[in-house]
PDB file of C-alpha atoms in Angstrom:
ATOM      1  CA  MET A   1       0.000   0.003   0.005  1.00 49.00           C
ATOM      2  CA  VAL A   2       2.846   2.350   0.922  1.00 42.00           C
ATOM      3  CA  GLU A   3       4.721   1.494  -2.297  1.00 48.00           C
ATOM      4  CA  ALA A   4       1.614   2.223  -4.392  1.00 50.00           C
ATOM      5  CA  THR A   5       1.182   5.611  -2.678  1.00 48.00           C
ATOM      6  CA  CYS A   6       4.830   6.497  -3.304  1.00 44.00           C
ATOM      7  CA  LEU A   7       4.493   5.464  -6.950  1.00 47.00           C
ATOM      8  CA  LYS A   8       1.449   7.706  -7.378  1.00 49.00           C
ATOM      9  CA  ARG A   9       3.316  10.634  -5.820  1.00 49.00           C
ATOM     10  CA  THR A  10       6.295  10.043  -8.121  1.00 46.00           C
ATOM     11  CA  ILE A  11       4.077   9.958 -11.219  1.00 49.00           C
ATOM     12  CA  TYR A  12       2.295  13.120 -10.070  1.00 48.00           C
ATOM     13  CA  ARG A  13       5.607  14.936  -9.558  1.00 50.00           C
ATOM     14  CA  LEU A  14       6.844  13.872 -13.003  1.00 45.00           C
ATOM     15  CA  LEU A  15       3.636  15.097 -14.633  1.00 47.00           C
ATOM     16  CA  LEU A  16       3.863  18.381 -12.737  1.00 44.00           C
ATOM     17  CA  LEU A  17       7.502  18.814 -13.787  1.00 42.00           C
ATOM     18  CA  THR A  18       6.649  18.084 -17.427  1.00 43.00           C
ATOM     19  CA  PHE A  19       3.797  20.611 -17.374  1.00 41.00           C
ATOM     20  CA  THR A  20       6.076  23.243 -15.790  1.00 37.00           C
ATOM     21  CA  VAL A  21       8.769  22.733 -18.447  1.00 36.00           C
ATOM     22  CA  LEU A  22       6.209  23.011 -21.263  1.00 37.00           C
ATOM     23  CA  LEU A  23       4.755  26.157 -19.707  1.00 35.00           C
ATOM     24  CA  LEU A  24       8.173  27.765 -19.432  1.00 34.00           C
ATOM     25  CA  GLU A  25       9.013  26.831 -23.019  1.00 35.00           C
ATOM     26  CA  THR A  26       5.730  28.352 -24.222  1.00 37.00           C
ATOM     27  CA  ARG A  27       6.361  31.556 -22.300  1.00 36.00           C
ATOM     28  CA  GLN A  28       9.900  31.773 -23.659  1.00 36.00           C
ATOM     29  CA  LEU A  29       8.585  31.173 -27.179  1.00 39.00           C
ATOM     30  CA  HIS A  30       6.055  33.978 -26.806  1.00 47.00           C
ATOM     31  CA  ALA A  31       8.727  36.217 -25.279  1.00 47.00           C
ATOM     32  CA  ASP A  32      10.950  35.708 -28.319  1.00 68.00           C
ATOM     33  CA  TRP A  33       8.053  36.469 -30.679  1.00 82.00           C
ATOM     34  CA  TYR A  34       6.466  39.450 -28.939  1.00 91.00           C
ATOM     35  CA  LEU A  35       9.019  42.241 -28.667  1.00 93.00           C
ATOM     36  CA  GLY A  36       7.031  44.702 -26.587  1.00 94.00           C
ATOM     37  CA  CYS A  37       5.187  48.021 -26.666  1.00 95.00           C
ATOM     38  CA  PHE A  38       7.030  50.780 -28.568  1.00 96.00           C
ATOM     39  CA  ASN A  39       6.616  54.441 -29.426  1.00 95.00           C
ATOM     40  CA  GLU A  40       5.580  55.332 -32.964  1.00 94.00           C
ATOM     41  CA  LYS A  41       5.284  58.604 -34.910  1.00 92.00           C
ATOM     42  CA  PRO A  42       2.174  58.602 -37.144  1.00 89.00           C
ATOM     43  CA  LYS A  43       3.648  61.395 -39.319  1.00 89.00           C
ATOM     44  CA  ASP A  44       6.974  59.598 -39.846  1.00 92.00           C
ATOM     45  CA  ARG A  45       6.414  55.939 -39.148  1.00 93.00           C
ATOM     46  CA  ALA A  46       9.176  53.477 -38.354  1.00 94.00           C
ATOM     47  CA  PHE A  47       6.702  50.845 -39.574  1.00 94.00           C
ATOM     48  CA  ASN A  48       6.058  52.449 -42.948  1.00 92.00           C
ATOM     49  CA  ILE A  49       4.473  49.538 -44.826  1.00 92.00           C
ATOM     50  CA  SER A  50       0.780  48.907 -44.436  1.00 89.00           C
ATOM     51  CA  ALA A  51      -0.498  45.346 -44.716  1.00 83.00           C
ATOM     52  CA  GLY A  52      -3.325  46.672 -46.909  1.00 67.00           C
ATOM     53  CA  ASN A  53      -6.929  46.748 -45.775  1.00 60.00           C
ATOM     54  CA  TYR A  54      -6.052  44.379 -42.992  1.00 60.00           C
ATOM     55  CA  ILE A  55      -8.121  44.333 -39.831  1.00 61.00           C
ATOM     56  CA  VAL A  56      -6.629  42.474 -36.907  1.00 58.00           C
ATOM     57  CA  SER A  57      -9.523  40.550 -35.398  1.00 59.00           C
ATOM     58  CA  ASP A  58      -7.626  39.341 -32.360  1.00 57.00           C
ATOM     59  CA  THR A  59      -5.304  41.049 -29.900  1.00 55.00           C
ATOM     60  CA  SER A  60      -2.571  38.393 -30.127  1.00 66.00           C
ATOM     61  CA  GLY A  61      -1.049  39.854 -33.305  1.00 84.00           C
ATOM     62  CA  GLN A  62      -1.021  36.478 -35.066  1.00 85.00           C
ATOM     63  CA  GLU A  63      -2.885  37.632 -38.160  1.00 85.00           C
ATOM     64  CA  CYS A  64      -0.797  40.788 -38.552  1.00 88.00           C
ATOM     65  CA  THR A  65       2.400  38.776 -38.141  1.00 88.00           C
ATOM     66  CA  SER A  66       1.370  36.434 -40.946  1.00 87.00           C
ATOM     67  CA  ALA A  67       0.407  39.356 -43.181  1.00 87.00           C
ATOM     68  CA  CYS A  68       3.849  40.929 -42.760  1.00 89.00           C
ATOM     69  CA  ALA A  69       5.588  37.592 -43.234  1.00 87.00           C
ATOM     70  CA  TYR A  70       3.759  37.241 -46.553  1.00 86.00           C
ATOM     71  CA  LEU A  71       5.200  40.636 -47.560  1.00 88.00           C
ATOM     72  CA  ASN A  72       8.710  39.415 -46.580  1.00 89.00           C
ATOM     73  CA  GLN A  73       8.962  41.926 -43.739  1.00 91.00           C
ATOM     74  CA  SER A  74      10.958  41.184 -40.591  1.00 92.00           C
ATOM     75  CA  TYR A  75       8.667  42.877 -38.080  1.00 94.00           C
ATOM     76  CA  ALA A  76       4.949  43.426 -37.589  1.00 94.00           C
ATOM     77  CA  ALA A  77       3.137  45.997 -35.473  1.00 93.00           C
ATOM     78  CA  THR A  78      -0.469  46.381 -34.409  1.00 90.00           C
ATOM     79  CA  GLU A  79      -2.020  49.720 -33.563  1.00 87.00           C
ATOM     80  CA  LYS A  80      -5.640  49.243 -32.596  1.00 80.00           C
ATOM     81  CA  GLU A  81      -7.213  47.581 -35.667  1.00 81.00           C
ATOM     82  CA  LEU A  82      -4.312  48.524 -37.965  1.00 86.00           C
ATOM     83  CA  CYS A  83      -1.366  46.391 -39.064  1.00 90.00           C
ATOM     84  CA  PHE A  84       2.021  47.743 -40.178  1.00 92.00           C
ATOM     85  CA  CYS A  85       5.305  46.126 -41.261  1.00 94.00           C
ATOM     86  CA  THR A  86       8.981  47.000 -41.607  1.00 94.00           C
ATOM     87  CA  ASN A  87      12.395  45.592 -42.423  1.00 94.00           C
ATOM     88  CA  GLY A  88      14.021  48.496 -40.613  1.00 91.00           C
ATOM     89  CA  SER A  89      14.681  49.191 -36.960  1.00 91.00           C
ATOM     90  CA  TYR A  90      11.651  48.641 -34.758  1.00 91.00           C
ATOM     91  CA  THR A  91      13.385  50.565 -31.942  1.00 93.00           C
ATOM     92  CA  LYS A  92      13.605  53.826 -33.921  1.00 93.00           C
ATOM     93  CA  TYR A  93      11.536  55.783 -31.394  1.00 94.00           C
ATOM     94  CA  GLY A  94      12.345  53.654 -28.364  1.00 95.00           C
ATOM     95  CA  LYS A  95      10.355  51.418 -26.117  1.00 95.00           C
ATOM     96  CA  ALA A  96       7.256  52.782 -24.410  1.00 94.00           C
ATOM     97  CA  SER A  97       7.649  53.692 -20.752  1.00 93.00           C
ATOM     98  CA  SER A  98       4.846  51.282 -19.851  1.00 93.00           C
ATOM     99  CA  GLU A  99       3.301  48.228 -21.483  1.00 92.00           C
ATOM    100  CA  ASN A 100      -0.120  49.610 -20.577  1.00 91.00           C
ATOM    101  CA  LEU A 101       0.367  52.498 -23.020  1.00 91.00           C
ATOM    102  CA  CYS A 102      -0.407  50.070 -25.855  1.00 89.00           C
ATOM    103  CA  ASN A 103      -3.909  49.830 -24.398  1.00 84.00           C
ATOM    104  CA  THR A 104      -4.367  53.587 -24.800  1.00 75.00           C
ATOM    105  CA  VAL A 105      -7.237  54.658 -27.046  1.00 67.00           C
ATOM    106  CA  CYS A 106      -7.079  58.187 -28.420  1.00 62.00           C
ATOM    107  CA  SER A 107     -10.101  60.328 -27.617  1.00 54.00           C
ATOM    108  CA  SER A 108      -9.694  62.086 -30.984  1.00 51.00           C
ATOM    109  CA  SER A 109      -7.574  61.728 -34.103  1.00 50.00           C
ATOM    110  CA  SER A 110      -5.583  64.862 -33.251  1.00 49.00           C
ATOM    111  CA  SER A 111      -4.478  63.572 -29.831  1.00 53.00           C
ATOM    112  CA  CYS A 112      -2.305  60.881 -31.434  1.00 62.00           C
ATOM    113  CA  ASN A 113      -0.649  63.019 -34.117  1.00 62.00           C
ATOM    114  CA  ASP A 114       2.672  63.233 -32.270  1.00 79.00           C
ATOM    115  CA  THR A 115       3.074  59.843 -30.617  1.00 85.00           C
ATOM    116  CA  SER A 116       1.181  56.586 -30.737  1.00 90.00           C
ATOM    117  CA  TYR A 117       1.953  53.164 -29.316  1.00 93.00           C
ATOM    118  CA  ILE A 118       2.367  49.883 -31.154  1.00 93.00           C
ATOM    119  CA  ARG A 119       2.779  46.234 -30.201  1.00 94.00           C
ATOM    120  CA  VAL A 120       5.742  44.814 -32.099  1.00 95.00           C
ATOM    121  CA  TYR A 121       6.232  41.182 -33.189  1.00 94.00           C
ATOM    122  CA  SER A 122       8.962  39.270 -34.971  1.00 91.00           C
ATOM    123  CA  THR A 123       7.920  37.458 -38.168  1.00 89.00           C
ATOM    124  CA  GLN A 124      10.948  35.140 -38.159  1.00 84.00           C
ATOM    125  CA  ASP A 125       8.944  31.949 -37.586  1.00 80.00           C
ATOM    126  CA  ALA A 126       5.576  33.111 -38.914  1.00 84.00           C
ATOM    127  CA  ILE A 127       3.540  31.370 -41.593  1.00 84.00           C
ATOM    128  CA  GLY A 128       3.385  33.756 -44.520  1.00 81.00           C
ATOM    129  CA  GLU A 129       1.809  31.621 -47.249  1.00 85.00           C
ATOM    130  CA  LEU A 130      -0.289  28.471 -47.571  1.00 89.00           C
ATOM    131  CA  ARG A 131      -1.392  26.435 -50.601  1.00 93.00           C
ATOM    132  CA  VAL A 132      -3.672  23.406 -50.777  1.00 94.00           C
ATOM    133  CA  TYR A 133      -3.653  20.805 -53.541  1.00 95.00           C
ATOM    134  CA  GLY A 134      -5.972  17.992 -54.527  1.00 95.00           C
ATOM    135  CA  PRO A 135      -7.292  16.195 -57.616  1.00 96.00           C
ATOM    136  CA  GLN A 136      -9.664  18.027 -59.938  1.00 95.00           C
ATOM    137  CA  THR A 137     -11.992  15.016 -59.834  1.00 95.00           C
ATOM    138  CA  GLY A 138     -12.639  12.283 -57.302  1.00 95.00           C
ATOM    139  CA  TRP A 139     -14.937   9.297 -56.901  1.00 95.00           C
ATOM    140  CA  LEU A 140     -17.956   8.870 -54.701  1.00 94.00           C
ATOM    141  CA  LEU A 141     -17.313   6.779 -51.551  1.00 93.00           C
ATOM    142  CA  GLN A 142     -13.573   6.702 -52.323  1.00 95.00           C
ATOM    143  CA  GLU A 143     -10.788   8.460 -50.385  1.00 96.00           C
ATOM    144  CA  VAL A 144      -9.691  11.795 -51.866  1.00 97.00           C
ATOM    145  CA  GLU A 145      -6.304  13.121 -50.715  1.00 97.00           C
ATOM    146  CA  PHE A 146      -5.476  16.780 -50.077  1.00 97.00           C
ATOM    147  CA  THR A 147      -2.029  18.190 -49.327  1.00 95.00           C
ATOM    148  CA  THR A 148      -0.745  21.588 -48.246  1.00 94.00           C
ATOM    149  CA  THR A 149       2.520  23.478 -48.608  1.00 91.00           C
ATOM    150  CA  ARG A 150       3.448  26.521 -46.570  1.00 83.00           C
ATOM    151  CA  GLY A 151       6.202  29.045 -46.083  1.00 70.00           C
ATOM    152  CA  GLU A 152       8.748  28.778 -43.310  1.00 66.00           C
ATOM    153  CA  ALA A 153       7.213  28.539 -39.863  1.00 66.00           C
ATOM    154  CA  GLY A 154       8.000  27.346 -36.392  1.00 63.00           C
ATOM    155  CA  VAL A 155       6.908  24.167 -34.689  1.00 67.00           C
ATOM    156  CA  ASN A 156       3.425  23.233 -33.487  1.00 80.00           C
ATOM    157  CA  VAL A 157       1.606  24.019 -36.723  1.00 89.00           C
ATOM    158  CA  SER A 158      -2.075  23.060 -36.651  1.00 92.00           C
ATOM    159  CA  TYR A 159      -4.313  22.669 -39.692  1.00 94.00           C
ATOM    160  CA  THR A 160      -8.041  22.822 -40.322  1.00 95.00           C
ATOM    161  CA  PHE A 161      -9.549  21.243 -43.442  1.00 96.00           C
ATOM    162  CA  ASP A 162     -13.118  22.161 -44.433  1.00 97.00           C
ATOM    163  CA  PHE A 163     -14.210  19.733 -47.153  1.00 97.00           C
ATOM    164  CA  GLY A 164     -17.164  21.794 -48.373  1.00 96.00           C
ATOM    165  CA  ASP A 165     -19.776  19.144 -47.609  1.00 96.00           C
ATOM    166  CA  GLY A 166     -20.384  20.162 -43.999  1.00 95.00           C
ATOM    167  CA  SER A 167     -17.520  18.152 -42.530  1.00 96.00           C
ATOM    168  CA  TYR A 168     -14.082  19.246 -41.396  1.00 94.00           C
ATOM    169  CA  VAL A 169     -11.054  17.932 -39.520  1.00 96.00           C
ATOM    170  CA  LEU A 170      -8.473  19.464 -37.161  1.00 95.00           C
ATOM    171  CA  THR A 171      -4.995  17.970 -37.412  1.00 94.00           C
ATOM    172  CA  THR A 172      -1.278  18.621 -36.997  1.00 92.00           C
ATOM    173  CA  CYS A 173      -0.578  16.835 -40.294  1.00 94.00           C
ATOM    174  CA  PRO A 174      -0.332  18.920 -43.508  1.00 93.00           C
ATOM    175  CA  ASN A 175      -2.050  16.134 -45.495  1.00 95.00           C
ATOM    176  CA  THR A 176      -5.431  14.498 -45.082  1.00 96.00           C
ATOM    177  CA  THR A 177      -8.022  12.350 -46.871  1.00 97.00           C
ATOM    178  CA  HIS A 178     -11.785  12.537 -47.071  1.00 97.00           C
ATOM    179  CA  VAL A 179     -14.619  10.311 -48.340  1.00 96.00           C
ATOM    180  CA  TYR A 180     -17.500  12.126 -50.010  1.00 97.00           C
ATOM    181  CA  THR A 181     -20.991  10.649 -49.807  1.00 95.00           C
ATOM    182  CA  SER A 182     -22.590  12.834 -52.486  1.00 95.00           C
ATOM    183  CA  VAL A 183     -21.666  13.972 -55.981  1.00 95.00           C
ATOM    184  CA  GLY A 184     -21.039  17.565 -57.028  1.00 95.00           C
ATOM    185  CA  HIS A 185     -18.478  20.381 -56.901  1.00 96.00           C
ATOM    186  CA  PHE A 186     -16.954  21.084 -53.487  1.00 97.00           C
ATOM    187  CA  ARG A 187     -14.699  23.902 -52.360  1.00 95.00           C
ATOM    188  CA  VAL A 188     -12.044  22.588 -49.977  1.00 96.00           C
ATOM    189  CA  LYS A 189     -10.636  25.173 -47.569  1.00 95.00           C
ATOM    190  CA  ALA A 190      -7.453  24.707 -45.568  1.00 95.00           C
ATOM    191  CA  SER A 191      -6.013  26.914 -42.849  1.00 92.00           C
ATOM    192  CA  ALA A 192      -2.786  26.761 -40.859  1.00 91.00           C
ATOM    193  CA  ARG A 193      -1.648  28.522 -37.725  1.00 87.00           C
ATOM    194  CA  THR A 194       0.974  28.408 -35.002  1.00 83.00           C
ATOM    195  CA  ASN A 195       1.041  30.003 -31.593  1.00 77.00           C
ATOM    196  CA  MET A 196       2.869  32.872 -33.327  1.00 76.00           C
ATOM    197  CA  SER A 197       0.942  33.406 -36.534  1.00 80.00           C
ATOM    198  CA  GLY A 198      -2.148  32.671 -38.558  1.00 77.00           C
ATOM    199  CA  PRO A 199      -4.577  31.580 -39.526  1.00 81.00           C
ATOM    200  CA  ILE A 200      -3.461  31.581 -43.158  1.00 85.00           C
ATOM    201  CA  MET A 201      -6.060  30.193 -45.550  1.00 88.00           C
ATOM    202  CA  ALA A 202      -6.149  28.599 -49.008  1.00 92.00           C
ATOM    203  CA  SER A 203      -8.731  26.719 -51.048  1.00 94.00           C
ATOM    204  CA  THR A 204      -9.206  24.441 -54.053  1.00 95.00           C
ATOM    205  CA  TRP A 205     -12.117  22.776 -55.871  1.00 96.00           C
ATOM    206  CA  VAL A 206     -12.866  19.105 -56.444  1.00 96.00           C
ATOM    207  CA  PHE A 207     -15.599  17.471 -58.527  1.00 96.00           C
ATOM    208  CA  ILE A 208     -16.937  14.233 -57.055  1.00 95.00           C
ATOM    209  CA  GLN A 209     -18.544  11.857 -59.543  1.00 95.00           C
ATOM    210  CA  SER A 210     -20.354   8.563 -59.202  1.00 90.00           C
ATOM    211  CA  SER A 211     -18.239   5.440 -59.517  1.00 73.00           C
ATOM    212  CA  THR A 212     -21.026   3.668 -61.451  1.00 67.00           C
ATOM    213  CA  GLY A 213     -19.888   2.522 -64.911  1.00 56.00           C
ATOM    214  CA  ILE A 214     -20.868   4.626 -67.932  1.00 53.00           C
ATOM    215  CA  LEU A 215     -22.396   2.587 -70.756  1.00 49.00           C
ATOM    216  CA  SER A 216     -21.915   3.574 -74.388  1.00 53.00           C
ATOM    217  CA  LEU A 217     -22.923   1.800 -77.614  1.00 52.00           C
ATOM    218  CA  ASP A 218     -21.031   1.872 -80.895  1.00 58.00           C
ATOM    219  CA  TYR A 219     -23.273   0.881 -83.795  1.00 53.00           C
ATOM    220  CA  PRO A 220     -23.882   1.853 -87.449  1.00 56.00           C
ATOM    221  CA  GLN A 221     -25.986   4.981 -87.995  1.00 54.00           C
ATOM    222  CA  GLU A 222     -28.398   2.966 -90.130  1.00 56.00           C
ATOM    223  CA  ILE A 223     -29.190  -0.694 -89.538  1.00 50.00           C
ATOM    224  CA  VAL A 224     -30.789  -2.455 -92.485  1.00 52.00           C
ATOM    225  CA  GLU A 225     -32.596  -5.700 -91.875  1.00 55.00           C
ATOM    226  CA  SER A 226     -30.679  -8.487 -93.585  1.00 54.00           C
ATOM    227  CA  GLU A 227     -29.492 -12.009 -93.078  1.00 62.00           C
ATOM    228  CA  ASN A 228     -25.976 -10.757 -92.314  1.00 62.00           C
ATOM    229  CA  GLU A 229     -24.880 -10.145 -88.731  1.00 63.00           C
ATOM    230  CA  THR A 230     -24.475  -6.540 -87.516  1.00 57.00           C
ATOM    231  CA  GLU A 231     -21.738  -5.894 -84.966  1.00 60.00           C
ATOM    232  CA  ILE A 232     -22.608  -3.674 -82.009  1.00 56.00           C
ATOM    233  CA  VAL A 233     -19.730  -2.705 -79.691  1.00 57.00           C
ATOM    234  CA  VAL A 234     -20.570  -2.048 -76.043  1.00 51.00           C
ATOM    235  CA  THR A 235     -18.056   0.067 -74.118  1.00 55.00           C
ATOM    236  CA  VAL A 236     -18.207   0.453 -70.333  1.00 49.00           C
ATOM    237  CA  SER A 237     -16.173   3.167 -68.626  1.00 54.00           C
ATOM    238  CA  GLN A 238     -15.852   2.154 -64.993  1.00 54.00           C
ATOM    239  CA  GLY A 239     -14.964   3.971 -61.838  1.00 59.00           C
ATOM    240  CA  PRO A 240     -11.876   3.257 -59.696  1.00 61.00           C
ATOM    241  CA  GLY A 241     -10.855  -0.270 -58.821  1.00 56.00           C
TER     242      GLY A 241
END
């Protein structure tokens, strides 16, 4: 009984130690990716490249980081709903005196003309591009394979595949298969993200057809009744297998 109790305590301590190590690694990873809150000059920006009409829908900076990685920029910055990029020095105007300043919301457009505050991220390990591939046609009730390729990114990449028929799968594998139970055209959407960037999305189309054989007849245009035999060729185009 005592040995069993000691064994349970040992297992618990090992699990706790493993969890602590993973937590520290995650924090260090985030620390390397998020560089801090910095001063910015709206009239002469250090981050002088806009990521286009890009609205950051989350406060983590993941989407902005991916957008700047796609533009081959080294650093990304979020300022409210805006996203900016640069290959230059992100410390041009120095670090903000407090991290809380990046939570500041200007009461009017004129109050931020001189100095604003941005959250800065490194794009070194961000996913900047994703592509998904699959066959143009597939067969009903047969596996159809889809693969993805992406730009350089760090570890722990997760993927979501939406097969267009109401089903989807979450996986850490860049490839997957799916069996369709109805015929038609389907748009397959794939997305990838890490704890630093994403989601980046891509899509492709596949046409699913029935695997039932297609019957065709090859015969003369005009058949005249006679005592001679008339040859009729039957051709069957079958599905897979």
